[in-house]
Every structure is written in structure tokens, then in C-alpha cells.
Amino acid sequence: MPGLDLIDHSPHHPLPSARLPTASNLILIDNYDSFTWNVYQYLVLEGATVSVYRNDEITLEELIFKCPTQLVISPGPGHPDTDAGISSEAIRYFSGKIPILGVCMGEQCIFSVFGGRVDITGEILHGKTSPLRHDSKGVYAGLPQDLPVTRYHSLAGTHATVPECLEVSSWIASGPDGGKGIIMGVRHRDLVVEGVQFHPESILTAQGRSMLKNFLKMRGGTWAENTILEVQRHIASPAEVEHSNVLVNSVSPSKPTGDAKESILDKIFRHRRSAVEAQKLVPSKRLSDLQASYDMDISPPQLSFPDRLTSSPYPLALMAEIKRASPSKGAISMSTCAPAQARKYALAGASVISVLTEPEWFKGDIEDLRAVRQSLEAFPNRPAILRKEFIFDEYQILEARLAGADTVLLIVKMLNKSMLEKLYRYSLSLGMEPLVEVNTLEEMDIATSLGARVIGVNNRNLTNFEVDLETTSRLMKNVAKGTVVCALSGISGPDDVRAYRSSGVGAVLVGEALMRADNINTFVSKLLGTSKETNQASHAHGLLVKICGTRTPQAARTAIEAGADLIGMILVNGRKRYVSSDEALAISKVVHQTRKLQDEAEPCSVVLASSGAIDYFDHTSTFIRRHDRALLVGVFQNQPLSHILTQQKLLGLDLVQLHGSEPLEWASLIPVPVIRRFGPGDPGLGTRGYHALPLLDSIAGGSGEVTDSAAVRKTLELDPGLRIILAGGLNAGNIEDMLTQLRGHRSNVVAVDVSSGVEHEGAQSLEKIKDFIQAAKKI
């Protein structure tokens, strides 16, 4: 094809466009290429505020904290898989969150990240112009075909490996029919991610600045979201903003007035309002969708926020906050797993867990709250869950309730009186007493006149973010009797809360200091002035023993007299240890009538801590112990639920053991505690709220095959709150060694289960039963 005329397409007298508020923090990753600054120039001329970082001089965590509005990956030498530094990692993280554009090597990074292969093209191009064909979408919207574009590359994505999630958006025409030759651009089918192999910033490329202008118009993380935001932009009415019921200091926060500097609260509010309005347009997230779900009564069970605060065993209740970052402190703990942190807080004695769900400045999300609530499912005395958010709409309160919140934050400074009262009443209608936040005497008067039962005094001024810990004490005199007052912000240690104990403050909220604490239990005990670290649950008795595969009344009686705690019967027809209904009834009679030995008949198997929540499995461990007699366990495998229920009632089973692939939910439908068989690492093993305890067994349960102790240990390391019944090849000779191999996780084993280990030639041996129980009980 004949070469194109060389034309300088650069703007000789560049006139900058107005600043784009939607591109106020674009980050450009520099892959060590001089063209980076040409890209920078075009982006700035089109109104973007751009920061440039070398690909090896910034970490992903630092990048995340900077909250980019868009991400651009620059050209660069080398291969995208080896020479692009942070580029590919950044693309993986930000895809689906913000618009992303890759130029040359940046486009190759996109191609590679999503599964394609970048390979040599067979030609080396340096400053060559070629006519570009494109699909007229994305960066090419409104542009003519056969645009001259400048190419500097020897590598490109290959047609044969284009991932299904990407589409070829531009190419060099090939052959007489103008087919798709070398790939010049790709676009993600669902996410706002686009790449160009050529250089739009080159002076030899036509319409390069228009392409970057098109990119800067893109918003959101998905094309669907981009469409919604574009529609919203066209239909937005200034009058709608002006007459909003939501005010900050009686001034609409949507736009600073005059030359006044916009406060951080104003800015956060403006961003949140835009995001919430966009979310309301998404199918499945519309207000009508949320209301329909709520009307089905599928919200997680809730508890009383005020009652949970006043039931704290400490002089001050602790509100522990999950806080990855903040506008005043920057990044605090970006890698924190919210549900894991919540469990630590709960077990350390927190009465409330505050979950920040604001995504830009605090790096939270409503999904954090949902996961936190799930992580505390079925915990006795679990903490209340607070949605810490800039709330201005009933929509956010309904969203919080559906996600599992017990309360929400209402900031007086953000809301005029009518809207504050409206949101307060709406929250009450959903069963949630809000936490009403104040910072001044005037705001305190508003909160008390509202009738708020829980008022939080923010020691931090949200206008200038200065902290004054005496703010709470100063405002106490205006508090109505019976109101719980919480001190919020700036609390980092015992000295900060000492004065609050004597002034009538009911709770303190701690975020950053807890997030940075090396040992949360130690921090909490020192903060709240307890004499010793918070206890969880301590087992007051030794190992429980379950003798399974019992086939005769005599074997059951022998086991109980030797000290067995549970007697198991196999009720699965066809199994070699199966017992008939008549045999099972005879065994049941013996179990229910035979008393334990006197030294075993001691009440109270587990001493539950008076401070902090109790993990579900510490609580349910008490279900498998009875001080006066052994418990009868019926073992089932893949049998109908109706059959299990009938047998439980007929045989008087104290517990049911499910040994097959029965649904976890069945445990909620069976009227006695359920033991469920798992292999180490199986899905659902640590799920709270269903089975009372998991039984860890070898793959071939009942065969005598020894369970892999390393696999058991790894399972327990991943979930320190897990309590188990250990089975699989145990006998009197190896039980002590097996438990020793679990090292520091020995206390996670509540009971041991034996079947083949007490048999001789296929039949239960009474002597082996006694030997096993004796060996287990002396450990």
C-alpha cells in the first residue's frame, strides 16, 4: 500500500479545554517512554488533572489509595509480561472500577492480562504511519475511517488468542478485501477498558486528541454503568440540586459557592450522591428491587443497638471500626479482610462493629458489611453491626438493612432538620435505632429533640478535621436521661478514655488504633481497663469420646461404663455396621437408662467468657456433652429428610450425624443438633449456623484409613475458631500421637470418633473399646 503523506497533526496553537471534574485525578503509569509526556500533554489539554508515576516507583496499595478517576498505561520498550512493572497488576485491580486506556505497550498489557498472547508481528515499525480501520465505538466514536496513525512496535496481540472477553476495536486492513490484519486496538466487552496499539499522541496521528477526549468522557467501571451515567448527565437538572432536602451547613454541597473552598465533607457528599443516584438506575439495585426483597422478610435477623451497648461487661462499650483508610490519615490497612477483622473484634469484646462502606476515601463497600454480618452468623451475643456511611437517602438505609446492619449513622451536620427526622423515622420503621452524630451544642440539641436514644459525639470537626477529645465531655450536660452517648474519633489508647468513664459516656468508637494493633485482645483489655485479656471460651473438661458403629446393647453399656460420651449407630441399610430398627431400639434403651460413672457426672462442660461474643462452635460444643448419661447418635447417609426425622423420633436420637452429601440447610430442619462429616478443607466445613460440629474423617470413612494430620492442621490454621470431632483410623495406640501432630491446634479437637479402631475381625471388641476410651481420657 502506498505510504501516506506525512502531516503534522499536532495542535500548533493548543487551546486547553475546561477542567473536567470527572477526570480530576487521572493517573498515568510511565513505562519509561518519552512518549509518556506527549500522552500527558494531550490529556491535560482535554481537561484532565494528571499525575505520572514510573512503573517501578509506586506500589498497588499506594495506587489504590490515590483513588484515580481514570488509569492510563503508557507506551514503553520491551514485552508487557516482563517490562511493564506495576502496569498489569494495576489493570487487574482497577478493571471494572474506573475507565482504563492502554497505549502501545499499555494495550499489550491489557491483551495479556485478559488471557491473550502478545507475539512478534514479523515487521519492526518505528514512526511508520498506516491507515486505521475501526468499529466507530469507544475512543473512535465520531471519527472517520482510514485515519493515519503512527506505529512504533514489533509486537502485537495475536488474532488466534484474542480472549472471549475482548473484541478487536481497530486494525490495519489486509489484502484486497480489506480484511482484519494486525490488531491495532482491543476493547473489553463488559468493562470500560480499551487499548490502542498505535500512538494517538504522535504528531503524525490524525485525530489523536479526539481519541483521548472520547476516553475522558467515559465513566464508571462497566459499559452499562457508563451508559447510565451518560444518561444521568444529560437529564440532570440544576434546579433538582438546588432544591435538594440534603444540605451541608444549609448550603447545597453539590457545588461550592463563590470562591469558597469546598470542604472534604462537601466533596465526599457530592461524590456519594452521584454514585447513589447512578446505582438506583441499575436493574436489581433499584429502590423497587430493594423494597421487594425487604417485603419478602429476607433481611438477616437484627438485634437492638441500644440494648447491645448497655449490656457490655465493661465500664465502656467498645465500638470497633473496620477502616482501611481515611481522608485525614491516608492508607491505614488496605489489605484488611473485613469479615476476618470482625471476628477478631467480636471475640475481643466489641459490642458494636462499625463498617465503613464509603469506597473512595475510606476504601469500604456495602459488601464488606454483608460479609461481616455473615461472618458473625449464629454467634451467641454477637456485636451489633453499624453501617458507617454518609447517609442522605432512605435508599441507603434500606440497603443497609438488607445487608445485615442493625443500625446506621446519621450525621446532623449533613442534613437539614426535616430530612434528619425523615431518615430517623424511616430507620426506626425498619427496626433500627440510628446512631445520631453531633459535634456542637446546637447539633446536640437537634439530636435530643429528635428523641435519639444513641448519640455519637464526633471529636473530629468534619470541616477542618481537627480533633478535640474534650468535645464529648463538653456536650454531655445537654444529654437527655437514658441516652447512650458514644465518643467518636481520635481515640488511640487508655489515656484517651479514662475521663470518659466518670463522665457518663457509654461507649467509645475506635478505628485506626485497632486496625494497627498487633494484638487486638491486648489492646482492648488495656483500653477498657480490664485486669486481664479478653477470654473466649475455655474447655473445663477433657476430650470427649464417641464410639461409633455400635451394634449391640452390651457394647453400648460397656462403652458408657468405661466413660464414653457418645454412642453412634449406623442407620444406613447396606453398610456393614448397619443395625436394624429392633437392634437400634434396644441400644437406645440402654443408652437412655445407663448412668455415667460418678466422676464423669459433673455439670458444665464449657466455661463461656462473660466478655466478648462466643464463637458459634464454642457454643455448640456444649450440645454434645451431657453430665449424667451418654448421648445417642444416629448416622445417616444420603437418605430422605423425612426418613431421618422419623428415625430420630422413633429411636430417641440425641444427635443426628449426616455422612453424605446432604444439604447444609438440613441441619436447621432437624430438631436435634447435627454432626456433619467433612474431609479436611471441604467447602462448608466452617460454616456457622447449621451443623453443631463438623466431623473430620479420612476420604474413606469407616475404613480404618488414617486422616492426614497435616491436612487437619492446615484446616484449623485457616479458621482458629473451628471446633471439630476428629475421626479416621484412630485406635488406642495412635490417638495420642495423632493429637500431638496437630501441635498448637490440639484444643480445637472437642471429641474423637472411633469405629474400626475398636474392632476385631469385623466385630466390636469390648476390650478394645475400654482401651481406647482409657487412652483418650488420659490425654
mmCIF file of N, CA and C in Angstrom, residues 168-266:
data_model
loop_
_atom_site.group_PDB
_atom_site.id
_atom_site.type_symbol
_atom_site.label_atom_id
_atom_site.label_comp_id
_atom_site.label_asym_id
_atom_site.label_seq_id
_atom_site.Cartn_x
_atom_site.Cartn_y
_atom_site.Cartn_z
ATOM 1 N N VAL A 168 -11.840 -6.983 19.056
ATOM 2 C CA VAL A 168 -10.905 -6.166 18.281
ATOM 3 C C VAL A 168 -11.644 -4.897 17.857
ATOM 4 N N SER A 169 -11.114 -3.749 18.262
ATOM 5 C CA SER A 169 -11.793 -2.478 18.002
ATOM 6 C C SER A 169 -11.193 -1.710 16.827
ATOM 7 N N SER A 170 -9.939 -2.043 16.478
ATOM 8 C CA SER A 170 -9.306 -1.396 15.318
ATOM 9 C C SER A 170 -8.220 -2.310 14.764
ATOM 10 N N TRP A 171 -7.863 -2.081 13.482
ATOM 11 C CA TRP A 171 -6.933 -2.974 12.815
ATOM 12 C C TRP A 171 -6.372 -2.290 11.570
ATOM 13 N N ILE A 172 -5.326 -2.905 11.032
ATOM 14 C CA ILE A 172 -4.786 -2.469 9.748
ATOM 15 C C ILE A 172 -5.390 -3.368 8.672
ATOM 16 N N ALA A 173 -6.005 -2.739 7.676
ATOM 17 C CA ALA A 173 -6.633 -3.529 6.609
ATOM 18 C C ALA A 173 -5.593 -4.399 5.919
ATOM 19 N N SER A 174 -5.998 -5.626 5.557
ATOM 20 C CA SER A 174 -5.072 -6.570 4.949
ATOM 21 C C SER A 174 -5.706 -7.211 3.713
ATOM 22 N N GLY A 175 -4.930 -7.301 2.629
ATOM 23 C CA GLY A 175 -5.400 -7.966 1.424
ATOM 24 C C GLY A 175 -6.341 -7.103 0.605
ATOM 25 N N PRO A 176 -6.696 -7.594 -0.572
ATOM 26 C CA PRO A 176 -7.548 -6.805 -1.472
ATOM 27 C C PRO A 176 -8.959 -6.580 -0.944
ATOM 28 N N ASP A 177 -9.419 -7.467 -0.023
ATOM 29 C CA ASP A 177 -10.774 -7.303 0.506
ATOM 30 C C ASP A 177 -10.794 -6.474 1.783
ATOM 31 N N GLY A 178 -9.626 -5.972 2.196
ATOM 32 C CA GLY A 178 -9.572 -5.107 3.374
ATOM 33 C C GLY A 178 -9.869 -5.821 4.674
ATOM 34 N N GLY A 179 -9.492 -7.096 4.773
ATOM 35 C CA GLY A 179 -9.745 -7.869 5.988
ATOM 36 C C GLY A 179 -8.947 -7.363 7.174
ATOM 37 N N LYS A 180 -9.241 -7.945 8.314
ATOM 38 C CA LYS A 180 -8.572 -7.504 9.538
ATOM 39 C C LYS A 180 -7.155 -8.062 9.606
ATOM 40 N N GLY A 181 -6.212 -7.154 9.489
ATOM 41 C CA GLY A 181 -4.808 -7.524 9.595
ATOM 42 C C GLY A 181 -4.326 -7.399 11.032
ATOM 43 N N ILE A 182 -3.181 -6.769 11.223
ATOM 44 C CA ILE A 182 -2.604 -6.646 12.557
ATOM 45 C C ILE A 182 -3.554 -5.869 13.479
ATOM 46 N N ILE A 183 -3.725 -6.389 14.676
ATOM 47 C CA ILE A 183 -4.629 -5.776 15.651
ATOM 48 C C ILE A 183 -4.061 -4.442 16.121
ATOM 49 N N MET A 184 -4.856 -3.408 16.023
ATOM 50 C CA MET A 184 -4.438 -2.073 16.435
ATOM 51 C C MET A 184 -5.200 -1.577 17.678
ATOM 52 N N GLY A 185 -6.183 -2.321 18.118
ATOM 53 C CA GLY A 185 -6.913 -1.909 19.312
ATOM 54 C C GLY A 185 -7.833 -3.005 19.800
ATOM 55 N N VAL A 186 -8.009 -3.066 21.107
ATOM 56 C CA VAL A 186 -8.950 -4.013 21.701
ATOM 57 C C VAL A 186 -9.796 -3.281 22.738
ATOM 58 N N ARG A 187 -10.968 -3.839 23.002
ATOM 59 C CA ARG A 187 -11.880 -3.254 23.983
ATOM 60 C C ARG A 187 -12.547 -4.395 24.754
ATOM 61 N N HIS A 188 -12.655 -4.225 26.051
ATOM 62 C CA HIS A 188 -13.352 -5.241 26.845
ATOM 63 C C HIS A 188 -14.849 -5.169 26.545
ATOM 64 N N ARG A 189 -15.499 -6.321 26.457
ATOM 65 C CA ARG A 189 -16.912 -6.352 26.091
ATOM 66 C C ARG A 189 -17.812 -5.809 27.208
ATOM 67 N N ASP A 190 -17.404 -5.947 28.462
ATOM 68 C CA ASP A 190 -18.244 -5.532 29.583
ATOM 69 C C ASP A 190 -17.656 -4.369 30.385
ATOM 70 N N LEU A 191 -16.348 -4.316 30.496
ATOM 71 C CA LEU A 191 -15.694 -3.326 31.343
ATOM 72 C C LEU A 191 -15.173 -2.159 30.520
ATOM 73 N N VAL A 192 -15.059 -0.997 31.155
ATOM 74 C CA VAL A 192 -14.558 0.184 30.449
ATOM 75 C C VAL A 192 -13.034 0.099 30.421
ATOM 76 N N VAL A 193 -12.558 -0.754 29.547
ATOM 77 C CA VAL A 193 -11.130 -0.991 29.362
ATOM 78 C C VAL A 193 -10.865 -1.011 27.870
ATOM 79 N N GLU A 194 -9.976 -0.154 27.397
ATOM 80 C CA GLU A 194 -9.727 -0.034 25.968
ATOM 81 C C GLU A 194 -8.233 0.179 25.738
ATOM 82 N N GLY A 195 -7.723 -0.380 24.652
ATOM 83 C CA GLY A 195 -6.308 -0.222 24.342
ATOM 84 C C GLY A 195 -6.090 0.061 22.869
ATOM 85 N N VAL A 196 -5.058 0.874 22.569
ATOM 86 C CA VAL A 196 -4.682 1.166 21.184
ATOM 87 C C VAL A 196 -3.215 0.805 20.999
ATOM 88 N N GLN A 197 -2.905 0.067 19.950
ATOM 89 C CA GLN A 197 -1.532 -0.350 19.687
ATOM 90 C C GLN A 197 -0.691 0.791 19.119
ATOM 91 N N PHE A 198 -1.319 1.702 18.417
ATOM 92 C CA PHE A 198 -0.608 2.837 17.811
ATOM 93 C C PHE A 198 -0.450 3.977 18.818
ATOM 94 N N HIS A 199 0.071 5.101 18.346
ATOM 95 C CA HIS A 199 0.332 6.237 19.233
ATOM 96 C C HIS A 199 -0.589 7.406 18.881
ATOM 97 N N PRO A 200 -1.685 7.587 19.604
ATOM 98 C CA PRO A 200 -2.576 8.716 19.310
ATOM 99 C C PRO A 200 -1.914 10.065 19.620
ATOM 100 N N GLU A 201 -0.899 10.034 20.476
ATOM 101 C CA GLU A 201 -0.232 11.271 20.875
ATOM 102 C C GLU A 201 0.848 11.724 19.897
ATOM 103 N N SER A 202 1.112 10.904 18.883
ATOM 104 C CA SER A 202 2.138 11.263 17.904
ATOM 105 C C SER A 202 1.663 12.415 17.007
ATOM 106 N N ILE A 203 2.611 13.273 16.571
ATOM 107 C CA ILE A 203 2.237 14.398 15.701
ATOM 108 C C ILE A 203 1.823 13.912 14.320
ATOM 109 N N LEU A 204 2.108 12.649 13.997
ATOM 110 C CA LEU A 204 1.744 12.114 12.688
ATOM 111 C C LEU A 204 0.401 11.385 12.707
ATOM 112 N N THR A 205 -0.208 11.298 13.887
ATOM 113 C CA THR A 205 -1.511 10.635 14.005
ATOM 114 C C THR A 205 -2.627 11.671 13.914
ATOM 115 N N ALA A 206 -3.589 11.405 13.029
ATOM 116 C CA ALA A 206 -4.742 12.305 12.902
ATOM 117 C C ALA A 206 -5.772 12.002 13.993
ATOM 118 N N GLN A 207 -6.368 13.036 14.527
ATOM 119 C CA GLN A 207 -7.467 12.912 15.497
ATOM 120 C C GLN A 207 -7.047 12.234 16.806
ATOM 121 N N GLY A 208 -5.749 12.253 17.098
ATOM 122 C CA GLY A 208 -5.294 11.621 18.340
ATOM 123 C C GLY A 208 -5.882 12.275 19.570
ATOM 124 N N ARG A 209 -5.949 13.596 19.542
ATOM 125 C CA ARG A 209 -6.505 14.311 20.687
ATOM 126 C C ARG A 209 -8.001 14.009 20.838
ATOM 127 N N SER A 210 -8.696 13.832 19.720
ATOM 128 C CA SER A 210 -10.118 13.481 19.779
ATOM 129 C C SER A 210 -10.312 12.111 20.417
ATOM 130 N N MET A 211 -9.389 11.198 20.119
ATOM 131 C CA MET A 211 -9.493 9.866 20.725
ATOM 132 C C MET A 211 -9.372 9.952 22.243
ATOM 133 N N LEU A 212 -8.401 10.738 22.724
ATOM 134 C CA LEU A 212 -8.232 10.868 24.162
ATOM 135 C C LEU A 212 -9.403 11.628 24.782
ATOM 136 N N LYS A 213 -9.971 12.556 24.028
ATOM 137 C CA LYS A 213 -11.156 13.260 24.510
ATOM 138 C C LYS A 213 -12.305 12.281 24.686
ATOM 139 N N ASN A 214 -12.468 11.373 23.719
ATOM 140 C CA ASN A 214 -13.519 10.347 23.842
ATOM 141 C C ASN A 214 -13.298 9.484 25.074
ATOM 142 N N PHE A 215 -12.037 9.150 25.332
ATOM 143 C CA PHE A 215 -11.738 8.327 26.514
ATOM 144 C C PHE A 215 -12.134 9.063 27.794
ATOM 145 N N LEU A 216 -11.820 10.340 27.858
ATOM 146 C CA LEU A 216 -12.098 11.102 29.078
ATOM 147 C C LEU A 216 -13.596 11.281 29.328
ATOM 148 N N LYS A 217 -14.412 11.066 28.304
ATOM 149 C CA LYS A 217 -15.865 11.118 28.501
ATOM 150 C C LYS A 217 -16.384 9.863 29.196
ATOM 151 N N MET A 218 -15.601 8.792 29.156
ATOM 152 C CA MET A 218 -16.051 7.527 29.735
ATOM 153 C C MET A 218 -16.054 7.611 31.256
ATOM 154 N N ARG A 219 -17.068 6.965 31.861
ATOM 155 C CA ARG A 219 -17.203 6.979 33.313
ATOM 156 C C ARG A 219 -17.639 5.609 33.808
ATOM 157 N N GLY A 220 -17.341 5.343 35.062
ATOM 158 C CA GLY A 220 -17.745 4.077 35.647
ATOM 159 C C GLY A 220 -16.800 2.952 35.294
ATOM 160 N N GLY A 221 -17.110 1.769 35.809
ATOM 161 C CA GLY A 221 -16.241 0.625 35.563
ATOM 162 C C GLY A 221 -16.742 -0.319 34.492
ATOM 163 N N THR A 222 -18.038 -0.207 34.145
ATOM 164 C CA THR A 222 -18.614 -1.078 33.120
ATOM 165 C C THR A 222 -19.286 -0.228 32.058
ATOM 166 N N TRP A 223 -19.459 -0.820 30.878
ATOM 167 C CA TRP A 223 -20.142 -0.070 29.812
ATOM 168 C C TRP A 223 -21.588 0.216 30.197
ATOM 169 N N ALA A 224 -22.204 -0.701 30.946
ATOM 170 C CA ALA A 224 -23.576 -0.466 31.392
ATOM 171 C C ALA A 224 -23.636 0.736 32.330
ATOM 172 N N GLU A 225 -22.684 0.793 33.260
ATOM 173 C CA GLU A 225 -22.632 1.924 34.183
ATOM 174 C C GLU A 225 -22.312 3.215 33.438
ATOM 175 N N ASN A 226 -21.423 3.128 32.455
ATOM 176 C CA ASN A 226 -21.066 4.294 31.654
ATOM 177 C C ASN A 226 -22.305 4.860 30.948
ATOM 178 N N THR A 227 -23.132 3.976 30.420
ATOM 179 C CA THR A 227 -24.356 4.414 29.736
ATOM 180 C C THR A 227 -25.299 5.109 30.702
ATOM 181 N N ILE A 228 -25.468 4.510 31.888
ATOM 182 C CA ILE A 228 -26.352 5.103 32.889
ATOM 183 C C ILE A 228 -25.868 6.491 33.294
ATOM 184 N N LEU A 229 -24.577 6.617 33.535
ATOM 185 C CA LEU A 229 -24.021 7.906 33.952
ATOM 186 C C LEU A 229 -24.132 8.947 32.847
ATOM 187 N N GLU A 230 -24.001 8.513 31.605
ATOM 188 C CA GLU A 230 -24.133 9.445 30.495
ATOM 189 C C GLU A 230 -25.573 9.950 30.381
ATOM 190 N N VAL A 231 -26.526 9.019 30.559
ATOM 191 C CA VAL A 231 -27.932 9.423 30.534
ATOM 192 C C VAL A 231 -28.219 10.381 31.687
ATOM 193 N N GLN A 232 -27.691 10.046 32.845
ATOM 194 C CA GLN A 232 -27.907 10.885 34.022
ATOM 195 C C GLN A 232 -27.334 12.283 33.791
ATOM 196 N N ARG A 233 -26.183 12.349 33.151
ATOM 197 C CA ARG A 233 -25.555 13.652 32.894
ATOM 198 C C ARG A 233 -26.439 14.521 32.016
ATOM 199 N N HIS A 234 -27.108 13.892 31.059
ATOM 200 C CA HIS A 234 -27.939 14.656 30.141
ATOM 201 C C HIS A 234 -29.258 15.100 30.770
ATOM 202 N N ILE A 235 -29.746 14.298 31.737
ATOM 203 C CA ILE A 235 -31.058 14.629 32.308
ATOM 204 C C ILE A 235 -30.950 15.397 33.618
ATOM 205 N N ALA A 236 -29.726 15.523 34.161
ATOM 206 C CA ALA A 236 -29.560 16.215 35.443
ATOM 207 C C ALA A 236 -30.038 17.653 35.338
ATOM 208 N N SER A 237 -30.745 18.099 36.375
ATOM 209 C CA SER A 237 -31.269 19.463 36.382
ATOM 210 C C SER A 237 -30.643 20.247 37.511
ATOM 211 N N PRO A 238 -30.074 21.434 37.244
ATOM 212 C CA PRO A 238 -29.509 22.254 38.311
ATOM 213 C C PRO A 238 -30.543 22.556 39.387
ATOM 214 N N ALA A 239 -31.811 22.730 38.973
ATOM 215 C CA ALA A 239 -32.852 23.037 39.953
ATOM 216 C C ALA A 239 -33.030 21.896 40.940
ATOM 217 N N GLU A 240 -32.838 20.659 40.437
ATOM 218 C CA GLU A 240 -33.001 19.489 41.304
ATOM 219 C C GLU A 240 -31.968 19.526 42.415
ATOM 220 N N VAL A 241 -30.730 19.922 42.045
ATOM 221 C CA VAL A 241 -29.672 20.008 43.039
ATOM 222 C C VAL A 241 -29.949 21.142 44.008
ATOM 223 N N GLU A 242 -30.359 22.274 43.452
ATOM 224 C CA GLU A 242 -30.545 23.462 44.260
ATOM 225 C C GLU A 242 -31.619 23.261 45.325
ATOM 226 N N HIS A 243 -32.671 22.526 44.978
ATOM 227 C CA HIS A 243 -33.782 22.373 45.900
ATOM 228 C C HIS A 243 -33.728 21.060 46.682
ATOM 229 N N SER A 244 -32.519 20.458 46.748
ATOM 230 C CA SER A 244 -32.364 19.208 47.490
ATOM 231 C C SER A 244 -32.664 19.413 48.970
ATOM 232 N N ASN A 245 -33.242 18.385 49.588
ATOM 233 C CA ASN A 245 -33.502 18.430 51.030
ATOM 234 C C ASN A 245 -32.256 18.141 51.832
ATOM 235 N N VAL A 246 -31.154 17.721 51.173
ATOM 236 C CA VAL A 246 -29.947 17.341 51.867
ATOM 237 C C VAL A 246 -28.959 18.485 51.787
ATOM 238 N N LEU A 247 -28.594 19.024 52.925
ATOM 239 C CA LEU A 247 -27.751 20.202 52.948
ATOM 240 C C LEU A 247 -26.556 19.996 53.854
ATOM 241 N N VAL A 248 -25.481 20.713 53.574
ATOM 242 C CA VAL A 248 -24.341 20.784 54.459
ATOM 243 C C VAL A 248 -24.214 22.236 54.881
ATOM 244 N N ASN A 249 -24.367 22.488 56.187
ATOM 245 C CA ASN A 249 -24.330 23.863 56.680
ATOM 246 C C ASN A 249 -25.295 24.769 55.906
ATOM 247 N N SER A 250 -26.469 24.203 55.543
ATOM 248 C CA SER A 250 -27.523 24.949 54.840
ATOM 249 C C SER A 250 -27.121 25.400 53.450
ATOM 250 N N VAL A 251 -26.043 24.821 52.909
ATOM 251 C CA VAL A 251 -25.624 25.140 51.538
ATOM 252 C C VAL A 251 -25.577 23.850 50.756
ATOM 253 N N SER A 252 -26.118 23.833 49.533
ATOM 254 C CA SER A 252 -26.076 22.623 48.718
ATOM 255 C C SER A 252 -24.634 22.202 48.502
ATOM 256 N N PRO A 253 -24.267 20.968 48.857
ATOM 257 C CA PRO A 253 -22.893 20.526 48.716
ATOM 258 C C PRO A 253 -22.553 20.108 47.297
ATOM 259 N N SER A 254 -23.466 20.196 46.383
ATOM 260 C CA SER A 254 -23.188 19.747 45.031
ATOM 261 C C SER A 254 -22.209 20.655 44.308
ATOM 262 N N LYS A 255 -22.101 21.902 44.767
ATOM 263 C CA LYS A 255 -21.200 22.830 44.107
ATOM 264 C C LYS A 255 -20.785 23.913 45.095
ATOM 265 N N PRO A 256 -19.472 24.176 45.247
ATOM 266 C CA PRO A 256 -19.047 25.226 46.159
ATOM 267 C C PRO A 256 -19.593 26.566 45.690
ATOM 268 N N THR A 257 -19.930 27.441 46.643
ATOM 269 C CA THR A 257 -20.464 28.736 46.282
ATOM 270 C C THR A 257 -19.348 29.759 46.211
ATOM 271 N N GLY A 258 -19.405 30.590 45.201
ATOM 272 C CA GLY A 258 -18.417 31.640 45.044
ATOM 273 C C GLY A 258 -17.021 31.064 44.995
ATOM 274 N N ASP A 259 -16.116 31.687 45.740
ATOM 275 C CA ASP A 259 -14.738 31.232 45.787
ATOM 276 C C ASP A 259 -14.460 30.396 47.025
ATOM 277 N N ALA A 260 -15.520 30.056 47.769
ATOM 278 C CA ALA A 260 -15.326 29.299 48.996
ATOM 279 C C ALA A 260 -14.723 27.931 48.690
ATOM 280 N N LYS A 261 -13.760 27.533 49.508
ATOM 281 C CA LYS A 261 -13.114 26.244 49.313
ATOM 282 C C LYS A 261 -14.056 25.130 49.738
ATOM 283 N N GLU A 262 -14.181 24.121 48.900
ATOM 284 C CA GLU A 262 -15.063 23.001 49.188
ATOM 285 C C GLU A 262 -14.469 22.158 50.310
ATOM 286 N N SER A 263 -15.253 21.891 51.371
ATOM 287 C CA SER A 263 -14.768 21.061 52.475
ATOM 288 C C SER A 263 -14.740 19.604 52.045
ATOM 289 N N ILE A 264 -13.996 18.804 52.812
ATOM 290 C CA ILE A 264 -13.911 17.386 52.478
ATOM 291 C C ILE A 264 -15.274 16.717 52.627
ATOM 292 N N LEU A 265 -16.080 17.166 53.612
ATOM 293 C CA LEU A 265 -17.412 16.604 53.772
ATOM 294 C C LEU A 265 -18.282 16.927 52.565
ATOM 295 N N ASP A 266 -18.189 18.176 52.089
ATOM 296 C CA ASP A 266 -18.936 18.566 50.893
ATOM 297 C C ASP A 266 -18.554 17.684 49.710
#
